[in-house]
Amino acid sequence: GAVLDTGGARLAFSTDSYVIRPYFFPGGDIGSLAVHGTVNDLAMCGARPLALSVGLILEEGLPMQDLWQVVQSIQTATSKVGVPVVTGDTKVVDHGKGDGIYINTTGIGLIPASVKVAPTRAQPGDIILINGAIAVHGIAIMSVREGLEFETTLESDSAPLADLTATLLEQGGDAIHVLRDPTRGGLASSLNEIAGQSKVGIRLQETSIPIWNEVRGACEILGLDPLYVANEGKMLAIVARDSAEAALAAMQAHPLGVEAAIIGEVIEDHPGKVFMRSRIGGMRVVDMLSGEQLPRIC
């Protein structure tokens, strides 16, 4: 999201396009995903989301019941988060020129004057938190594509994070330095971006990163590193060390943060690099993902 100063107010402005395949998946669909994704981009700027636009690109021959289900999902998602769709557009392309339905959303939000969240604010000594288990969304999508079966249905973690973010900012104030939702490219790519923008090093503890056993097993089967798998309902918070425990408690008290954990810290050494202490005690570099690990994941 971009931050715009206008008339004494700070506005967050974000746009995104959703091309996920399949467009119905366990735990959601392309409609709710589009709402959640744009709301979350605004929330990661520290903003209170105000309004959305929705653009639909439909392939000729799309079943009307599919379109109706997606539109209803958009309505349900916006109602739950309290952010209206105020404008939009629909276009139809020839059969074979699309893939059912694509959605573009744009969102605008208001950033309170007291909020000072920015990707350049990570400082040595800061603590890194995440609100729950990683890689759930990407593996839920891949389980559908590859026909993987689990003892229970693995559902996407797609969720709106604006309320959780507002709770965290209300509790932590200026101690909340950076917020980021690790979507495409996963946890590793997001932390590499932050390390580069803030010119700091980041050290993770592998044993502290929450990951479900079925997700870990699926990643091993598919040859994927869960650190690079997409999330859609997870947020990273980088906070001042003396506020970390309070921030963790605030996360864990929220329904979307029950599994929240401290996963690492910001260091002065090796600016722009991310390292991880492995389960066996070794240290390895966690590089930025090169290329797209999972196409059409959001």
Short mmCIF file of C-alpha atoms in Angstrom, two decimals:
data_model
loop_
_atom_site.label_atom_id
_atom_site.label_comp_id
_atom_site.label_asym_id
_atom_site.label_seq_id
_atom_site.Cartn_x
_atom_site.Cartn_y
_atom_site.Cartn_z
CA GLY A 1 0.00 0.00 0.00
CA ALA A 2 1.03 3.59 -0.63
CA VAL A 3 0.72 6.30 2.03
CA LEU A 4 -0.62 9.64 0.79
CA ASP A 5 -0.55 12.90 2.76
CA THR A 6 -3.57 15.00 1.88
CA GLY A 7 -5.22 17.87 3.69
CA GLY A 8 -3.56 17.04 6.98
CA ALA A 9 -4.69 13.40 6.84
CA ARG A 10 -2.74 10.30 5.85
CA LEU A 11 -4.47 7.91 3.49
CA ALA A 12 -3.43 4.35 2.65
CA PHE A 13 -4.07 3.33 -0.95
CA SER A 14 -3.70 -0.19 -2.33
CA THR A 15 -4.63 -2.19 -5.42
CA ASP A 16 -4.32 -5.89 -6.20
CA SER A 17 -5.48 -8.45 -8.76
CA TYR A 18 -6.64 -12.01 -8.00
CA VAL A 19 -6.24 -14.83 -10.50
CA ILE A 20 -6.25 -17.85 -8.18
CA ARG A 21 -6.89 -21.31 -9.57
CA PRO A 22 -9.22 -22.93 -8.61
CA TYR A 23 -11.41 -19.96 -7.74
CA PHE A 24 -13.34 -22.01 -5.16
CA PHE A 25 -11.10 -23.65 -2.57
CA PRO A 26 -11.34 -25.03 0.99
CA GLY A 27 -11.86 -22.09 3.34
CA GLY A 28 -12.84 -19.49 0.77
CA ASP A 29 -13.02 -18.36 -2.83
CA ILE A 30 -11.66 -15.66 -5.10
CA GLY A 31 -14.31 -13.18 -3.89
CA SER A 32 -13.58 -13.31 -0.16
CA LEU A 33 -9.85 -13.57 -0.91
CA ALA A 34 -9.94 -10.33 -2.91
CA VAL A 35 -11.65 -8.47 -0.06
CA HIS A 36 -9.38 -9.89 2.62
CA GLY A 37 -6.21 -9.26 0.62
CA THR A 38 -6.89 -5.59 -0.03
CA VAL A 39 -8.20 -4.93 3.48
CA ASN A 40 -5.02 -6.53 4.83
CA ASP A 41 -2.77 -4.42 2.61
CA LEU A 42 -4.40 -1.31 4.08
CA ALA A 43 -4.15 -2.67 7.61
CA MET A 44 -0.41 -3.32 7.17
CA CYS A 45 -0.04 0.44 6.56
CA GLY A 46 -1.64 0.97 9.96
CA ALA A 47 -4.85 2.20 8.31
CA ARG A 48 -8.50 1.75 9.13
CA PRO A 49 -10.02 0.55 5.83
CA LEU A 50 -12.75 2.85 4.51
CA ALA A 51 -13.88 1.67 1.06
CA LEU A 52 -13.16 -0.73 -1.79
CA SER A 53 -13.62 -0.87 -5.53
CA VAL A 54 -14.13 -4.18 -7.34
CA GLY A 55 -13.44 -4.90 -11.00
CA LEU A 56 -14.59 -8.23 -12.46
CA ILE A 57 -13.11 -9.75 -15.63
CA LEU A 58 -15.30 -12.68 -16.67
CA GLU A 59 -14.69 -15.29 -19.32
CA GLU A 60 -17.55 -15.94 -21.72
CA GLY A 61 -19.31 -19.12 -20.59
CA LEU A 62 -18.72 -18.63 -16.85
CA PRO A 63 -21.65 -20.34 -15.09
CA MET A 64 -24.03 -17.75 -13.63
CA GLN A 65 -24.21 -19.70 -10.37
CA ASP A 66 -20.44 -19.34 -9.97
CA LEU A 67 -20.61 -15.59 -10.55
CA TRP A 68 -23.51 -15.27 -8.11
CA GLN A 69 -21.64 -17.26 -5.45
CA VAL A 70 -18.53 -15.10 -5.84
CA VAL A 71 -20.50 -11.84 -5.67
CA GLN A 72 -22.34 -13.04 -2.55
CA SER A 73 -18.99 -13.96 -1.02
CA ILE A 74 -17.71 -10.43 -1.68
CA GLN A 75 -20.81 -9.00 -0.02
CA THR A 76 -20.45 -11.27 3.02
CA ALA A 77 -16.74 -10.48 3.43
CA THR A 78 -17.21 -6.72 3.17
CA SER A 79 -20.12 -6.81 5.62
CA LYS A 80 -18.07 -8.70 8.19
CA VAL A 81 -15.15 -6.29 8.00
CA GLY A 82 -17.39 -3.21 7.74
CA VAL A 83 -15.85 -1.87 4.51
CA PRO A 84 -18.28 -1.15 1.65
CA VAL A 85 -17.71 -1.63 -2.08
CA VAL A 86 -18.40 1.88 -3.39
CA THR A 87 -17.59 1.52 -7.09
CA GLY A 88 -16.68 -1.12 -9.64
CA ASP A 89 -16.65 -2.39 -13.18
CA THR A 90 -17.36 -5.61 -15.12
CA LYS A 91 -15.85 -6.76 -18.41
CA VAL A 92 -16.37 -10.00 -20.38
CA VAL A 93 -13.63 -11.54 -22.53
CA ASP A 94 -14.01 -14.21 -25.22
CA HIS A 95 -14.09 -17.86 -24.28
CA GLY A 96 -10.52 -19.15 -24.02
CA LYS A 97 -9.12 -15.67 -23.36
CA GLY A 98 -9.50 -15.87 -19.57
CA ASP A 99 -9.87 -18.49 -16.89
CA GLY A 100 -13.37 -18.12 -15.50
CA ILE A 101 -13.03 -15.02 -13.37
CA TYR A 102 -10.35 -12.53 -12.38
CA ILE A 103 -10.89 -9.78 -9.80
CA ASN A 104 -9.13 -6.46 -9.27
CA THR A 105 -9.71 -4.58 -6.03
CA THR A 106 -8.57 -1.18 -4.84
CA GLY A 107 -8.88 0.01 -1.26
CA ILE A 108 -8.50 3.26 0.62
CA GLY A 109 -8.05 3.72 4.36
CA LEU A 110 -7.29 6.37 6.98
CA ILE A 111 -4.11 6.18 9.07
CA PRO A 112 -4.46 7.61 12.60
CA ALA A 113 -2.01 10.38 13.41
CA SER A 114 -0.48 8.33 16.24
CA VAL A 115 0.47 5.39 13.99
CA LYS A 116 4.04 5.34 12.66
CA VAL A 117 4.24 1.96 10.94
CA ALA A 118 6.70 1.75 8.03
CA PRO A 119 8.88 -0.96 6.43
CA THR A 120 11.96 1.19 7.17
CA ARG A 121 11.40 1.30 10.96
CA ALA A 122 12.83 -2.08 11.96
CA GLN A 123 15.64 -1.47 14.46
CA PRO A 124 18.31 -3.70 16.01
CA GLY A 125 16.88 -5.25 19.16
CA ASP A 126 13.30 -5.37 17.85
CA ILE A 127 11.35 -8.60 18.23
CA ILE A 128 9.48 -10.34 15.37
CA LEU A 129 6.05 -11.85 15.97
CA ILE A 130 3.62 -13.76 13.78
CA ASN A 131 -0.05 -14.36 14.57
CA GLY A 132 -0.18 -18.06 13.69
CA ALA A 133 0.92 -21.05 11.64
CA ILE A 134 2.52 -20.38 8.26
CA ALA A 135 1.99 -21.84 4.76
CA VAL A 136 -1.64 -22.89 5.31
CA HIS A 137 -3.15 -21.03 2.34
CA GLY A 138 -0.62 -22.21 -0.22
CA ILE A 139 -0.83 -25.84 0.88
CA ALA A 140 -4.65 -25.74 0.99
CA ILE A 141 -4.63 -24.63 -2.66
CA MET A 142 -2.00 -27.17 -3.66
CA SER A 143 -3.86 -29.98 -1.90
CA VAL A 144 -6.82 -29.32 -4.22
CA ARG A 145 -4.62 -29.13 -7.32
CA GLU A 146 -2.61 -32.24 -6.50
CA GLY A 147 -5.39 -34.30 -4.91
CA LEU A 148 -3.67 -34.55 -1.52
CA GLU A 149 -5.85 -35.88 1.29
CA PHE A 150 -5.46 -35.20 4.99
CA GLU A 151 -7.20 -36.66 8.05
CA THR A 152 -9.15 -33.39 8.24
CA THR A 153 -9.83 -30.88 5.45
CA LEU A 154 -7.02 -28.33 5.30
CA GLU A 155 -8.60 -24.91 4.76
CA SER A 156 -7.05 -21.65 3.65
CA ASP A 157 -6.20 -19.17 6.41
CA SER A 158 -7.71 -16.30 4.36
CA ALA A 159 -9.04 -13.74 6.85
CA PRO A 160 -9.32 -9.96 7.32
CA LEU A 161 -6.63 -8.70 9.70
CA ALA A 162 -7.83 -5.12 10.19
CA ASP A 163 -9.37 -5.74 13.62
CA LEU A 164 -6.33 -7.63 14.89
CA THR A 165 -4.05 -4.88 13.59
CA ALA A 166 -6.16 -2.17 15.22
CA THR A 167 -6.05 -4.05 18.52
CA LEU A 168 -2.28 -4.39 18.32
CA LEU A 169 -1.75 -0.73 17.44
CA GLU A 170 -4.08 0.41 20.23
CA GLN A 171 -2.13 -1.66 22.73
CA GLY A 172 1.39 -1.04 21.42
CA GLY A 173 1.26 2.44 19.94
CA ASP A 174 4.61 3.71 18.69
CA ALA A 175 6.30 0.47 19.79
CA ILE A 176 4.80 -1.24 16.70
CA HIS A 177 7.43 -0.48 14.08
CA VAL A 178 6.61 -2.68 11.07
CA LEU A 179 3.55 -4.67 9.94
CA ARG A 180 3.53 -6.99 6.93
CA ASP A 181 1.28 -9.75 5.62
CA PRO A 182 3.53 -12.48 4.15
CA THR A 183 1.47 -13.43 1.08
CA ARG A 184 3.22 -14.41 -2.19
CA GLY A 185 6.78 -15.46 -1.44
CA GLY A 186 5.82 -16.28 2.14
CA LEU A 187 7.55 -15.46 5.38
CA ALA A 188 11.07 -15.52 3.96
CA SER A 189 10.44 -13.05 1.12
CA SER A 190 8.62 -10.58 3.37
CA LEU A 191 11.42 -10.55 5.94
CA ASN A 192 14.06 -10.14 3.22
CA GLU A 193 12.18 -7.10 1.92
CA ILE A 194 12.02 -5.59 5.41
CA ALA A 195 15.69 -6.30 6.10
CA GLY A 196 16.62 -4.56 2.86
CA GLN A 197 14.38 -1.55 3.38
CA SER A 198 15.41 -1.03 7.02
CA LYS A 199 19.10 -1.92 6.37
CA VAL A 200 19.19 -4.37 9.27
CA GLY A 201 19.81 -8.07 9.75
CA ILE A 202 17.13 -10.52 10.85
CA ARG A 203 17.67 -13.73 12.81
CA LEU A 204 14.91 -16.36 13.02
CA GLN A 205 14.55 -19.38 15.30
CA GLU A 206 13.20 -22.33 13.31
CA THR A 207 11.78 -24.12 16.35
CA SER A 208 9.71 -21.04 17.21
CA ILE A 209 7.97 -20.71 13.83
CA PRO A 210 4.48 -22.25 14.11
CA ILE A 211 3.66 -24.76 11.38
CA TRP A 212 1.06 -27.53 11.38
CA ASN A 213 2.24 -31.11 10.99
CA GLU A 214 0.03 -31.75 7.95
CA VAL A 215 1.40 -28.61 6.27
CA ARG A 216 4.97 -29.66 7.01
CA GLY A 217 4.25 -33.14 5.62
CA ALA A 218 2.64 -31.77 2.47
CA CYS A 219 5.61 -29.46 1.89
CA GLU A 220 7.93 -32.46 2.11
CA ILE A 221 5.81 -34.41 -0.38
CA LEU A 222 5.68 -31.49 -2.82
CA GLY A 223 9.30 -30.45 -2.34
CA LEU A 224 8.38 -27.00 -1.01
CA ASP A 225 9.97 -24.90 1.71
CA PRO A 226 7.16 -23.64 4.00
CA LEU A 227 9.06 -20.40 4.56
CA TYR A 228 8.26 -19.45 0.94
CA VAL A 229 4.65 -20.68 0.77
CA ALA A 230 1.89 -18.05 0.56
CA ASN A 231 -0.26 -16.99 3.52
CA GLU A 232 -3.48 -14.98 3.40
CA GLY A 233 -4.44 -14.56 7.05
CA LYS A 234 -1.07 -14.05 8.69
CA MET A 235 0.75 -10.91 9.75
CA LEU A 236 4.26 -10.14 10.89
CA ALA A 237 4.72 -7.50 13.57
CA ILE A 238 8.14 -6.07 14.39
CA VAL A 239 7.98 -4.37 17.76
CA ALA A 240 10.28 -2.78 20.31
CA ARG A 241 11.81 -5.40 22.60
CA ASP A 242 10.31 -4.00 25.81
CA SER A 243 6.81 -4.19 24.30
CA ALA A 244 7.09 -7.64 22.74
CA GLU A 245 5.44 -9.68 25.50
CA ALA A 246 2.50 -7.28 25.72
CA ALA A 247 2.10 -7.36 21.93
CA LEU A 248 2.21 -11.15 21.97
CA ALA A 249 -0.46 -11.27 24.67
CA ALA A 250 -2.66 -8.89 22.67
CA MET A 251 -2.31 -11.12 19.60
CA GLN A 252 -3.05 -14.31 21.50
CA ALA A 253 -6.19 -12.78 23.03
CA HIS A 254 -7.64 -12.22 19.53
CA PRO A 255 -9.37 -15.08 17.63
CA LEU A 256 -6.94 -14.66 14.71
CA GLY A 257 -3.88 -14.74 16.96
CA VAL A 258 -4.38 -17.74 19.23
CA GLU A 259 -1.24 -19.42 17.86
CA ALA A 260 0.83 -16.22 17.84
CA ALA A 261 4.53 -16.62 18.59
CA ILE A 262 7.82 -14.76 18.81
CA ILE A 263 9.92 -16.10 15.94
CA GLY A 264 13.05 -13.98 15.84
CA GLU A 265 14.75 -10.64 16.29
CA VAL A 266 16.28 -7.77 14.38
CA ILE A 267 20.08 -7.56 14.57
CA GLU A 268 22.69 -5.01 13.61
CA ASP A 269 25.00 -7.46 11.85
CA HIS A 270 24.70 -8.39 8.17
CA PRO A 271 22.27 -5.65 7.08
CA GLY A 272 19.84 -6.74 4.40
CA LYS A 273 20.23 -10.44 5.22
CA VAL A 274 17.94 -12.96 6.94
CA PHE A 275 19.38 -15.89 8.88
CA MET A 276 17.72 -18.79 10.66
CA ARG A 277 18.99 -20.99 13.46
CA SER A 278 17.91 -24.50 12.49
CA ARG A 279 16.47 -27.23 14.67
CA ILE A 280 19.91 -28.83 14.95
CA GLY A 281 21.59 -25.58 15.97
CA GLY A 282 23.21 -24.54 12.69
CA MET A 283 22.74 -21.16 11.05
CA ARG A 284 21.67 -20.76 7.42
CA VAL A 285 20.95 -17.84 5.14
CA VAL A 286 17.29 -17.44 4.14
CA ASP A 287 17.44 -15.84 0.70
CA MET A 288 14.77 -14.01 -1.24
CA LEU A 289 12.72 -16.40 -3.37
CA SER A 290 13.83 -16.35 -7.00
CA GLY A 291 10.87 -16.78 -9.35
CA GLU A 292 7.35 -17.92 -8.48
CA GLN A 293 7.28 -21.03 -6.30
CA LEU A 294 3.52 -21.54 -6.62
CA PRO A 295 1.76 -19.91 -9.61
CA ARG A 296 -1.86 -18.70 -9.47
CA ILE A 297 -1.95 -18.95 -5.65
CA CYS A 298 -3.88 -15.70 -5.05
#
